[in-house]
Amino acid sequence: MRIAIYGRVSTSHQVEHQTIEQQLGRLVAHIGTHAAEAWALDPAHVFRDDGFSGAVLARPGLDRLRDAVKGHEVDRVLVTAPDRLARNYVHQMVLLEEWGRAGCATEFLDRPMSDDPHDHLLLQIRGAVAEYERTLIVERMRRGRLAKLRAGTLLPWTHAPYGYRMSPDRPRDPAGVSVDPAEAAVVAELFAMYREPGTSLMQLAAFLDARGVPTPRGGPRWSSPTVRGILRNPTYTGQVHAQRTQYRPPTHRRSATHPIGRPHGTAVPQPQDTWLLVAQVPAVVSQAQFDEVQAKLATNQSFARRNNTAHQYLLRALVSCGHCGLASTARATNGRNFYYLCNGKGHSTFSHRATCCPARHTPARQLDDLVWNDLCAMLAEPEPLARAVARAHGGAWLPQELLARRETLRQGQTSLRQQLERLTDAYLRAVIPLDEYERRRRDIEQRVQALSGQEEQLRHDAARQQQLAGIAASLEGFRERVQASLTQASFEQRRQLVLLLVDRVIVTDADVEIRYVLPTSPDSEHVRFCRLRKDYFHDPAPRQQHEAALGFW
């Protein structure tokens, strides 16, 4: 039997005192007691997370362990206690269910489990206690951190703003903050130049690029958001504040053409009267200069391109370049010619590309008419919607977690059949006796039948079939309601419909790819597809919301 062991500690103090080595030592010793049962531990199947919290599932060692279980590389996972696996009971159940579906057993040394309901009840109690303990620790740490901030003995940031340095011996002590002369001179020059009439953030970024000034992260190209972040930071007036921003979960996809990846929160500015003054540091600019820059930033925000509605563009903010993947911005030349222009054709400071994109200018009016006519044709005929629903019945539009379950079941069946072939080959070569061969064969066949039953149940899920039937009726009703008013629709009505039904238009020279999405219920007719974040694995709530739309192209 192939065994994997997992150990975890939360703090660097525990890492230094080798408590994780104690966990792994106990697990290895436990494997030694089952040597007669042919338990084997491959060194590659020793997984550990040093200094990672058990409150989240995103841990390097745990991720590798989950991949090994999914790949059917191990048959049993050993952990000292449930709270070492996860401190959240829901996370524990997610892992145990995931590994159970893959045919992998889980064993805890401190609390052996069986199928007895009492064992499961005790596991739930232990998980709830561990989660309660973690909540207490988090609250105590929050209150302690807030007390230190109010006392002026703790900096609110772990990385110093551009232009400042922290003491290497006292990295979080406000008294150890000093000014970096070279970077502070750049900051002062940015404030002085931006206060001049007609100076923009893009001009400041291009100015720094031309002078070869490295970015705060050491990169070669500055960007407008980086410059804006420096100009908005009140630390340069000599005052360090805490609680200036509050993070909220993301609500939109970062890009419609790039892999979504992991979610990134958004820092929401808080009212100035809620800021907490922590300490005083050497000032780089005066308060009057800082206030003047803030007034100009607030004024220029209203002139941003996203607020430019002088001309009507049906596909505004919906067009992407097929060559470089960047967005295409609507532009007007001489007030007569209108185009969608790839942002990769702009200055390298704006595009963050070393070379200019070879894409041609796309005539806006022709592209708008092409997409609108295609959308009307799609809504006029029921066949495209029927084909989409047929694909959904075939499993093409299963939610991501169900697709993963189906693929895991199929991989498990393939692995078991390979084991059965190897077992038969070993018997034919007289490596194992007949009784051992029959015992192992029965075990493998039972596991194959169990996986086949699960796959069949997933394929003929009555609830899903009923849901798809409702989706088909809803789509047909939506099509009939919208089709009648397409010819008389105003520009605003057409624009609203395009925002709802078009996820992205990708233009590659003369080829146009239109990615449609359709609402699957009356409630989802008021929600844009870009707000439905199903593909984030660690964010289950929006994943459920994503079922409100059906996409195809």
Coordinates of C-alpha atoms in Angstrom, one line a residue:
M1 CA 0.0 0.0 0.0
R2 CA 1.4 3.4 -1.0
I3 CA 1.4 5.8 1.9
A4 CA 1.7 9.6 2.0
I5 CA 2.3 11.7 5.1
Y6 CA 1.5 15.3 5.7
G7 CA 2.7 17.7 8.5
R8 CA 2.1 21.4 9.1
V9 CA 3.0 24.2 11.5
S10 CA 1.7 27.7 11.5
T11 CA 4.5 29.9 12.8
S12 CA 8.2 30.4 12.2
H13 CA 8.7 29.7 16.0
Q14 CA 7.3 26.2 15.5
V15 CA 9.5 25.7 12.5
E16 CA 12.6 26.7 14.4
H17 CA 11.7 24.3 17.3
Q18 CA 11.3 21.4 14.8
T19 CA 7.7 20.6 15.8
I20 CA 7.0 19.5 12.3
E21 CA 9.8 17.0 12.5
Q22 CA 8.1 15.5 15.5
Q23 CA 4.9 15.1 13.5
L24 CA 6.7 13.5 10.6
G25 CA 8.6 11.2 13.0
R26 CA 5.4 9.9 14.6
L27 CA 3.9 9.3 11.1
V28 CA 7.0 7.4 9.9
A29 CA 7.0 5.3 13.1
H30 CA 3.3 4.5 12.6
I31 CA 4.1 3.2 9.1
G32 CA 6.8 1.0 10.6
T33 CA 4.2 -0.7 12.8
H34 CA 2.3 -1.8 9.6
A35 CA 5.3 -3.2 7.8
A36 CA 3.6 -6.6 7.7
E37 CA 0.7 -5.1 5.7
A38 CA 3.2 -3.9 3.0
W39 CA 2.9 -0.2 3.8
A40 CA 5.5 1.7 1.8
L41 CA 6.5 5.3 2.0
D42 CA 8.2 6.9 -0.9
P43 CA 10.4 9.9 0.0
A44 CA 8.6 11.9 -2.7
H45 CA 5.3 11.4 -0.8
V46 CA 6.4 13.3 2.4
F47 CA 4.5 16.6 2.2
R48 CA 5.0 19.4 4.6
D49 CA 4.0 23.1 5.0
D50 CA 6.4 25.1 7.2
G51 CA 4.8 28.3 8.5
F52 CA 1.5 28.1 6.7
S53 CA -1.9 28.7 8.3
G54 CA -4.4 25.9 8.5
A55 CA -7.2 28.4 7.8
V56 CA -6.6 28.3 4.0
L57 CA -6.3 25.5 1.5
A58 CA -3.7 27.3 -0.7
R59 CA -0.6 25.7 0.7
P60 CA 2.3 24.4 -1.4
G61 CA 2.7 21.1 0.4
L62 CA -1.1 20.4 0.5
D63 CA -1.4 21.3 -3.2
R64 CA 1.2 18.8 -4.1
L65 CA -0.5 16.2 -1.9
R66 CA -3.8 16.8 -3.5
D67 CA -2.2 16.5 -7.0
A68 CA -0.7 13.1 -5.9
V69 CA -4.0 11.8 -4.6
K70 CA -5.8 13.0 -7.8
G71 CA -3.1 11.2 -9.9
H72 CA -3.7 8.0 -7.9
E73 CA -0.1 7.9 -6.7
V74 CA -1.1 7.1 -3.1
D75 CA -3.6 4.8 -1.4
R76 CA -3.6 6.3 2.1
V77 CA -2.8 9.7 3.7
L78 CA -1.5 9.9 7.3
V79 CA -1.9 13.0 9.4
T80 CA -1.3 13.4 13.1
A81 CA -4.5 15.3 13.8
P82 CA -7.4 16.9 11.9
D83 CA -6.4 20.5 12.8
R84 CA -3.0 19.8 11.1
L85 CA -4.9 19.1 7.9
A86 CA -7.2 22.1 8.2
R87 CA -8.6 24.2 11.0
N88 CA -11.9 24.9 9.2
Y89 CA -14.3 22.0 9.5
V90 CA -15.7 22.7 6.0
H91 CA -12.2 22.5 4.6
Q92 CA -11.6 19.2 6.3
M93 CA -14.8 17.8 4.8
V94 CA -13.8 19.1 1.3
L95 CA -10.4 17.3 1.5
L96 CA -11.8 14.1 2.9
E97 CA -14.6 13.9 0.3
E98 CA -12.2 14.7 -2.5
W99 CA -9.7 12.0 -1.5
G100 CA -12.5 9.6 -0.8
R101 CA -13.7 10.0 -4.4
A102 CA -10.2 9.3 -5.6
G103 CA -10.2 6.0 -3.7
C104 CA -7.7 7.3 -1.1
A105 CA -8.2 6.7 2.6
T106 CA -7.3 9.2 5.3
E107 CA -6.1 8.3 8.8
F108 CA -5.4 10.6 11.8
L109 CA -3.1 9.2 14.5
D110 CA -4.6 11.2 17.4
R111 CA -8.1 10.2 16.5
P112 CA -8.5 7.1 14.3
M113 CA -11.7 7.2 12.3
S114 CA -14.1 4.6 11.1
D115 CA -17.5 4.7 9.5
D116 CA -19.1 4.9 12.9
P117 CA -21.4 8.0 13.2
H118 CA -19.9 8.7 16.6
D119 CA -16.5 9.1 15.0
H120 CA -17.8 11.5 12.4
L121 CA -19.6 13.5 15.1
L122 CA -16.4 13.7 17.2
L123 CA -14.5 14.9 14.1
Q124 CA -17.1 17.6 13.6
I125 CA -16.8 18.7 17.2
R126 CA -13.0 18.8 17.0
G127 CA -13.1 20.8 13.8
A128 CA -15.5 23.3 15.3
V129 CA -13.3 23.7 18.4
A130 CA -10.2 24.2 16.2
E131 CA -12.1 26.8 14.1
Y132 CA -13.2 28.5 17.3
E133 CA -9.6 28.5 18.6
R134 CA -8.4 30.1 15.4
T135 CA -11.1 32.8 15.6
L136 CA -9.9 33.6 19.1
I137 CA -6.3 33.8 18.0
V138 CA -7.2 36.1 15.0
E139 CA -9.2 38.4 17.3
R140 CA -6.4 38.6 19.8
M141 CA -3.8 39.3 17.2
R142 CA -6.1 42.0 15.7
R143 CA -6.6 43.7 19.0
G144 CA -2.9 43.5 19.8
R145 CA -1.9 45.0 16.5
L146 CA -4.4 47.8 16.9
A147 CA -3.0 48.6 20.3
K148 CA 0.5 48.8 18.9
L149 CA -0.6 51.0 16.1
R150 CA -2.3 53.4 18.5
A151 CA 0.8 53.4 20.7
G152 CA 3.0 54.3 17.7
T153 CA 5.2 51.3 18.0
L154 CA 4.2 49.4 14.9
L155 CA 4.3 50.4 11.2
P156 CA 1.1 49.6 9.2
W157 CA 3.1 48.4 6.2
T158 CA 5.7 45.6 5.8
H159 CA 7.3 47.2 2.7
A160 CA 8.4 50.8 2.9
P161 CA 6.9 53.2 0.3
Y162 CA 9.1 54.3 -2.5
G163 CA 11.6 56.8 -1.2
Y164 CA 11.9 55.4 2.3
R165 CA 13.9 52.7 4.0
M166 CA 13.2 50.6 7.1
S167 CA 15.8 49.6 9.7
P168 CA 17.0 46.0 9.0
D169 CA 17.2 45.5 12.8
R170 CA 13.8 47.0 13.5
P171 CA 11.8 46.6 10.3
R172 CA 8.4 47.4 11.9
D173 CA 9.6 50.2 14.2
P174 CA 8.5 53.7 13.1
A175 CA 11.7 55.2 14.7
G176 CA 13.8 53.2 12.2
V177 CA 12.3 54.7 9.0
S178 CA 14.8 56.8 7.0
V179 CA 14.7 58.6 3.7
D180 CA 16.4 57.2 0.6
P181 CA 18.0 60.4 -1.0
A182 CA 17.9 59.2 -4.6
E183 CA 14.3 57.9 -4.5
A184 CA 13.1 60.8 -2.4
A185 CA 14.4 63.2 -5.1
V186 CA 12.4 61.3 -7.7
V187 CA 9.3 61.6 -5.6
A188 CA 9.8 65.3 -5.0
E189 CA 10.3 65.8 -8.8
L190 CA 7.1 63.9 -9.5
F191 CA 5.1 66.1 -7.2
A192 CA 6.6 69.3 -8.7
M193 CA 6.1 68.3 -12.3
Y194 CA 2.6 67.1 -11.9
R195 CA 1.6 70.5 -10.4
E196 CA 2.5 72.2 -13.7
P197 CA -0.4 72.8 -16.0
G198 CA -1.0 70.2 -18.7
T199 CA 1.2 67.5 -17.2
S200 CA -0.4 64.0 -17.1
L201 CA 0.4 60.8 -15.3
M202 CA 1.4 59.2 -18.6
Q203 CA 3.9 62.0 -19.3
L204 CA 5.5 61.4 -15.9
A205 CA 5.8 57.7 -16.5
A206 CA 7.4 58.3 -19.9
F207 CA 9.7 60.9 -18.4
L208 CA 11.0 58.3 -15.8
D209 CA 11.3 55.7 -18.5
A210 CA 13.4 58.0 -20.6
R211 CA 15.7 58.7 -17.7
G212 CA 16.1 55.0 -17.0
V213 CA 14.8 55.3 -13.4
P214 CA 13.9 51.8 -12.0
T215 CA 10.4 51.3 -10.8
P216 CA 9.7 50.6 -7.1
R217 CA 9.9 46.9 -7.9
G218 CA 13.0 47.3 -10.0
G219 CA 11.3 47.0 -13.4
P220 CA 12.3 49.0 -16.5
R221 CA 8.9 50.6 -17.3
W222 CA 6.7 52.8 -15.2
S223 CA 2.9 52.9 -15.4
S224 CA 0.3 55.5 -14.7
P225 CA -1.2 53.5 -11.7
T226 CA 2.3 53.3 -10.1
V227 CA 2.8 57.1 -10.4
R228 CA -0.7 57.7 -9.2
G229 CA -0.1 55.5 -6.1
I230 CA 3.0 57.6 -5.2
L231 CA 1.1 60.9 -5.7
R232 CA -1.8 59.7 -3.5
N233 CA 0.3 58.5 -0.6
P234 CA 0.1 60.9 2.4
T235 CA 3.2 59.3 3.9
Y236 CA 5.3 61.8 1.9
T237 CA 3.9 64.6 4.0
G238 CA 5.6 63.0 7.0
Q239 CA 2.6 61.3 8.5
V240 CA 2.1 57.5 8.7
H241 CA -1.6 56.5 8.8
A242 CA -3.2 53.1 9.3
Q243 CA -6.7 52.0 8.2
R244 CA -6.5 54.1 5.0
T245 CA -8.0 51.3 2.9
Q246 CA -10.1 48.2 3.4
Y247 CA -9.9 45.2 1.1
R248 CA -13.1 43.7 -0.5
P249 CA -13.4 40.6 -2.5
P250 CA -13.1 41.0 -6.3
T251 CA -16.3 41.4 -8.3
H252 CA -15.1 41.3 -11.9
R253 CA -12.8 39.1 -14.0
R254 CA -9.4 40.8 -14.7
S255 CA -9.6 39.9 -18.4
A256 CA -12.0 38.1 -20.7
T257 CA -9.2 36.7 -22.8
H258 CA -6.6 35.6 -20.2
P259 CA -6.7 32.8 -17.7
I260 CA -8.5 34.0 -14.6
G261 CA -6.0 32.6 -12.1
R262 CA -6.3 33.4 -8.4
P263 CA -8.6 36.3 -7.3
H264 CA -7.1 39.6 -6.2
G265 CA -8.9 41.8 -3.7
T266 CA -9.5 45.5 -4.2
A267 CA -8.4 48.2 -1.8
V268 CA -11.3 50.6 -1.1
P269 CA -10.3 54.0 0.2
Q270 CA -11.7 54.9 3.6
P271 CA -12.9 58.3 4.8
Q272 CA -10.0 60.4 6.1
D273 CA -11.7 60.9 9.5
T274 CA -11.3 57.1 10.1
W275 CA -7.6 57.1 9.5
L276 CA -5.4 56.3 12.5
L277 CA -2.2 58.4 12.9
V278 CA 0.6 56.1 13.8
A279 CA 3.9 58.0 13.7
Q280 CA 5.8 60.9 12.1
V281 CA 8.5 60.3 9.5
P282 CA 10.8 62.7 7.5
A283 CA 8.7 64.6 5.0
V284 CA 9.4 64.7 1.3
V285 CA 6.8 67.3 0.2
S286 CA 4.8 69.8 2.1
Q287 CA 1.1 69.5 3.0
A288 CA 0.2 72.3 0.6
Q289 CA 1.9 70.6 -2.3
F290 CA 0.3 67.3 -1.5
D291 CA -3.2 69.0 -1.3
E292 CA -2.7 70.7 -4.7
V293 CA -1.8 67.4 -6.3
Q294 CA -4.8 65.7 -4.8
A295 CA -7.1 68.4 -6.2
K296 CA -5.6 68.0 -9.7
L297 CA -6.0 64.2 -9.5
A298 CA -9.6 64.5 -8.6
T299 CA -10.3 66.9 -11.5
N300 CA -8.5 64.8 -14.1
Q301 CA -10.4 61.7 -13.0
S302 CA -13.5 63.0 -14.7
F303 CA -11.6 63.3 -18.0
A304 CA -10.6 59.7 -18.1
R305 CA -11.2 57.8 -21.4
R306 CA -13.7 55.5 -19.8
N307 CA -15.9 58.6 -19.1
N308 CA -15.6 59.8 -22.7
T309 CA -19.0 59.4 -24.3
A310 CA -18.7 62.1 -27.0
H311 CA -19.2 59.4 -29.7
Q312 CA -21.4 56.4 -29.7
Y313 CA -19.6 53.0 -29.8
L314 CA -21.7 50.0 -29.6
L315 CA -18.8 47.7 -28.5
R316 CA -17.1 50.1 -26.2
A317 CA -14.8 48.1 -23.8
L318 CA -15.8 44.8 -25.4
V319 CA -13.2 44.5 -28.2
S320 CA -9.8 42.7 -27.8
C321 CA -6.9 42.3 -30.2
G322 CA -6.3 38.7 -31.4
H323 CA -2.6 39.3 -31.9
C324 CA -1.5 40.5 -28.5
G325 CA -4.6 40.0 -26.3
L326 CA -4.8 43.6 -25.2
A327 CA -8.0 45.6 -25.2
S328 CA -8.9 47.8 -28.1
T329 CA -9.9 51.4 -27.3
A330 CA -12.5 53.4 -29.3
R331 CA -10.8 56.3 -31.1
A332 CA -12.0 59.1 -33.4
T333 CA -9.8 60.8 -35.9
N334 CA -10.7 64.2 -37.3
G335 CA -14.2 63.7 -35.9
R336 CA -15.2 61.6 -38.9
N337 CA -13.3 58.3 -38.8
F338 CA -14.0 56.0 -35.9
Y339 CA -11.8 53.0 -35.0
Y340 CA -11.1 50.4 -32.4
L341 CA -7.4 50.7 -31.8
C342 CA -5.3 48.0 -30.0
N343 CA -3.6 49.4 -27.0
G344 CA -0.5 47.5 -28.0
K345 CA 0.1 50.0 -30.8
G346 CA 0.7 52.8 -28.3
H347 CA 3.8 53.9 -26.6
S348 CA 5.7 51.2 -24.7
T349 CA 5.0 53.1 -21.4
F350 CA 1.3 52.6 -22.0
S351 CA 1.2 49.2 -23.6
H352 CA 4.1 47.6 -21.5
R353 CA 5.2 45.9 -24.7
A354 CA 8.7 46.2 -26.1
T355 CA 7.4 46.1 -29.7
C356 CA 4.4 47.6 -31.4
C357 CA 1.4 45.3 -32.1
P358 CA 1.0 44.6 -35.8
A359 CA -2.8 44.8 -35.7
R360 CA -4.6 47.1 -38.0
H361 CA -7.1 49.7 -37.0
T362 CA -10.6 48.2 -37.0
P363 CA -13.4 50.4 -38.4
A364 CA -15.8 50.9 -35.6
R365 CA -19.0 51.3 -37.6
Q366 CA -18.4 48.2 -39.7
L367 CA -17.6 46.1 -36.6
D368 CA -20.6 47.4 -34.7
D369 CA -22.9 46.6 -37.6
L370 CA -21.3 43.1 -38.1
V371 CA -21.7 42.2 -34.4
W372 CA -25.3 43.6 -34.2
N373 CA -26.5 41.8 -37.3
D374 CA -25.0 38.5 -36.1
L375 CA -26.6 39.0 -32.7
C376 CA -30.0 39.6 -34.3
A377 CA -29.6 36.5 -36.5
M378 CA -28.7 34.4 -33.5
L379 CA -31.8 35.6 -31.6
A380 CA -34.1 35.3 -34.7
E381 CA -33.5 31.6 -35.1
P382 CA -33.9 29.0 -32.4
E383 CA -31.3 26.6 -33.8
P384 CA -28.2 28.2 -32.1
L385 CA -29.8 28.1 -28.7
A386 CA -31.0 24.6 -29.3
R387 CA -27.4 23.5 -30.1
A388 CA -26.1 25.2 -27.0
V389 CA -28.7 23.4 -24.8
A390 CA -27.9 20.1 -26.6
R391 CA -24.2 20.6 -25.7
A392 CA -25.3 21.3 -22.1
H393 CA -27.2 18.0 -22.0
G394 CA -24.0 16.3 -23.2
G395 CA -22.1 17.6 -20.3
A396 CA -20.2 20.5 -22.1
W397 CA -21.6 23.1 -19.7
L398 CA -21.4 21.2 -16.4
P399 CA -20.2 23.4 -13.6
Q400 CA -16.4 23.2 -13.2
E401 CA -16.5 21.2 -10.0
L402 CA -18.8 18.5 -11.7
L403 CA -16.5 18.4 -14.7
A404 CA -13.5 17.8 -12.3
R405 CA -15.5 15.1 -10.6
R406 CA -16.2 13.3 -13.8
E407 CA -12.6 13.5 -15.0
T408 CA -11.4 12.2 -11.6
L409 CA -13.8 9.2 -11.8
R410 CA -12.6 8.4 -15.3
Q411 CA -8.9 8.6 -14.3
G412 CA -9.7 6.4 -11.3
Q413 CA -11.2 3.7 -13.4
T414 CA -8.3 3.8 -15.8
S415 CA -5.8 3.4 -13.0
L416 CA -7.7 0.5 -11.5
R417 CA -7.9 -1.3 -14.8
Q418 CA -4.1 -0.9 -15.1
Q419 CA -3.7 -2.3 -11.6
L420 CA -5.8 -5.2 -12.5
E421 CA -3.7 -5.9 -15.6
R422 CA -0.5 -5.7 -13.6
L423 CA -2.0 -8.0 -10.9
T424 CA -3.0 -10.6 -13.5
D425 CA 0.4 -10.4 -15.1
A426 CA 2.0 -10.9 -11.6
Y427 CA -0.2 -14.0 -11.0
L428 CA 0.7 -15.5 -14.4
R429 CA 4.3 -15.1 -13.7
A430 CA 3.8 -16.9 -10.4
V431 CA 4.9 -13.8 -8.4
I432 CA 1.8 -14.0 -6.1
P433 CA -0.3 -17.1 -5.1
L434 CA -3.8 -17.7 -6.3
D435 CA -5.6 -16.8 -3.0
E436 CA -3.8 -13.5 -2.8
Y437 CA -4.6 -12.8 -6.5
E438 CA -8.3 -13.5 -6.0
R439 CA -8.4 -11.3 -2.8
R440 CA -6.8 -8.4 -4.5
R441 CA -8.8 -8.8 -7.7
R442 CA -12.1 -8.7 -5.8
D443 CA -11.0 -5.6 -4.1
I444 CA -10.1 -3.8 -7.3
E445 CA -13.3 -4.9 -9.1
Q446 CA -15.4 -3.6 -6.2
R447 CA -13.6 -0.2 -6.5
V448 CA -14.1 -0.2 -10.3
Q449 CA -17.9 -0.9 -9.8
A450 CA -18.1 1.8 -7.2
L451 CA -16.5 4.4 -9.5
S452 CA -18.7 3.3 -12.4
G453 CA -21.8 3.7 -10.3
Q454 CA -20.7 7.2 -9.3
E455 CA -20.1 8.2 -12.9
E456 CA -23.4 6.8 -14.0
Q457 CA -25.2 8.7 -11.2
L458 CA -23.4 11.9 -12.2
R459 CA -24.4 11.4 -15.9
H460 CA -28.0 10.8 -15.1
D461 CA -28.4 13.3 -12.4
A462 CA -32.2 14.0 -12.4
A463 CA -31.8 17.4 -10.8
R464 CA -29.3 18.5 -13.5
Q465 CA -31.6 17.2 -16.3
Q466 CA -34.5 19.1 -14.8
Q467 CA -32.4 22.2 -14.5
L468 CA -31.3 22.0 -18.1
A469 CA -34.9 21.6 -19.2
G470 CA -35.8 24.8 -17.3
I471 CA -32.8 26.6 -18.9
A472 CA -34.1 25.6 -22.4
A473 CA -37.5 27.0 -21.7
S474 CA -36.0 30.2 -20.2
L475 CA -33.7 30.8 -23.2
E476 CA -36.6 30.4 -25.6
G477 CA -38.7 32.8 -23.7
F478 CA -35.9 35.3 -23.5
R479 CA -35.4 35.0 -27.3
E480 CA -39.1 35.6 -28.1
R481 CA -39.3 38.6 -25.8
V482 CA -36.2 40.3 -27.2
Q483 CA -36.6 39.4 -30.9
A484 CA -39.8 41.5 -31.2
S485 CA -38.1 44.8 -30.3
L486 CA -34.8 44.4 -32.1
T487 CA -35.7 46.5 -35.1
Q488 CA -37.0 49.4 -33.1
A489 CA -34.3 49.4 -30.4
S490 CA -32.6 52.7 -29.7
F491 CA -28.8 52.9 -29.3
E492 CA -29.0 52.7 -25.5
Q493 CA -31.2 49.7 -25.7
R494 CA -28.9 48.0 -28.2
R495 CA -25.9 48.9 -26.1
Q496 CA -27.6 47.4 -23.0
L497 CA -28.4 44.2 -24.9
V498 CA -24.9 43.9 -26.2
L499 CA -23.4 44.3 -22.7
L500 CA -25.7 41.4 -21.6
L501 CA -25.2 39.0 -24.5
V502 CA -21.6 39.6 -25.7
D503 CA -18.7 38.6 -23.5
R504 CA -15.9 39.6 -25.9
V505 CA -15.3 40.4 -29.5
I506 CA -11.8 39.4 -30.6
V507 CA -10.5 40.8 -33.9
T508 CA -7.6 39.3 -35.7
D509 CA -7.0 41.1 -39.0
A510 CA -10.1 40.2 -41.0
D511 CA -11.3 37.5 -38.6
V512 CA -13.9 38.3 -35.9
E513 CA -14.7 36.0 -33.1
I514 CA -17.8 36.8 -31.1
R515 CA -18.2 35.1 -27.7
Y516 CA -21.8 35.1 -26.7
V517 CA -23.4 34.5 -23.3
L518 CA -27.0 34.0 -22.6
P519 CA -29.0 34.4 -19.4
T520 CA -30.5 31.2 -18.2
S521 CA -33.2 32.6 -15.8
P522 CA -35.2 35.9 -15.6
D523 CA -33.1 37.0 -12.6
S524 CA -29.8 36.6 -14.5
E525 CA -31.0 39.0 -17.2
H526 CA -29.8 41.8 -15.1
V527 CA -26.3 40.5 -14.3
R528 CA -23.4 40.8 -16.7
F529 CA -21.4 37.7 -17.4
C530 CA -18.1 39.4 -16.3
R531 CA -19.4 39.6 -12.8
L532 CA -19.9 35.8 -12.5
R533 CA -16.6 34.4 -11.2
K534 CA -17.2 30.7 -11.4
D535 CA -13.6 29.6 -12.3
Y536 CA -12.1 30.8 -8.9
F537 CA -11.5 27.5 -7.2
H538 CA -11.1 29.0 -3.7
D539 CA -14.3 31.1 -3.9
P540 CA -17.3 28.7 -3.9
A541 CA -20.1 31.3 -3.5
P542 CA -19.5 33.1 -6.8
R543 CA -19.0 29.7 -8.4
Q544 CA -22.6 28.9 -7.6
Q545 CA -23.7 32.3 -9.0
H546 CA -22.0 31.5 -12.4
E547 CA -24.7 28.9 -13.1
A548 CA -27.0 31.9 -14.0
A549 CA -25.4 32.2 -17.4
L550 CA -24.6 30.0 -20.4
G551 CA -21.7 30.9 -22.7
F552 CA -20.7 29.8 -26.2
W553 CA -19.1 31.1 -29.3

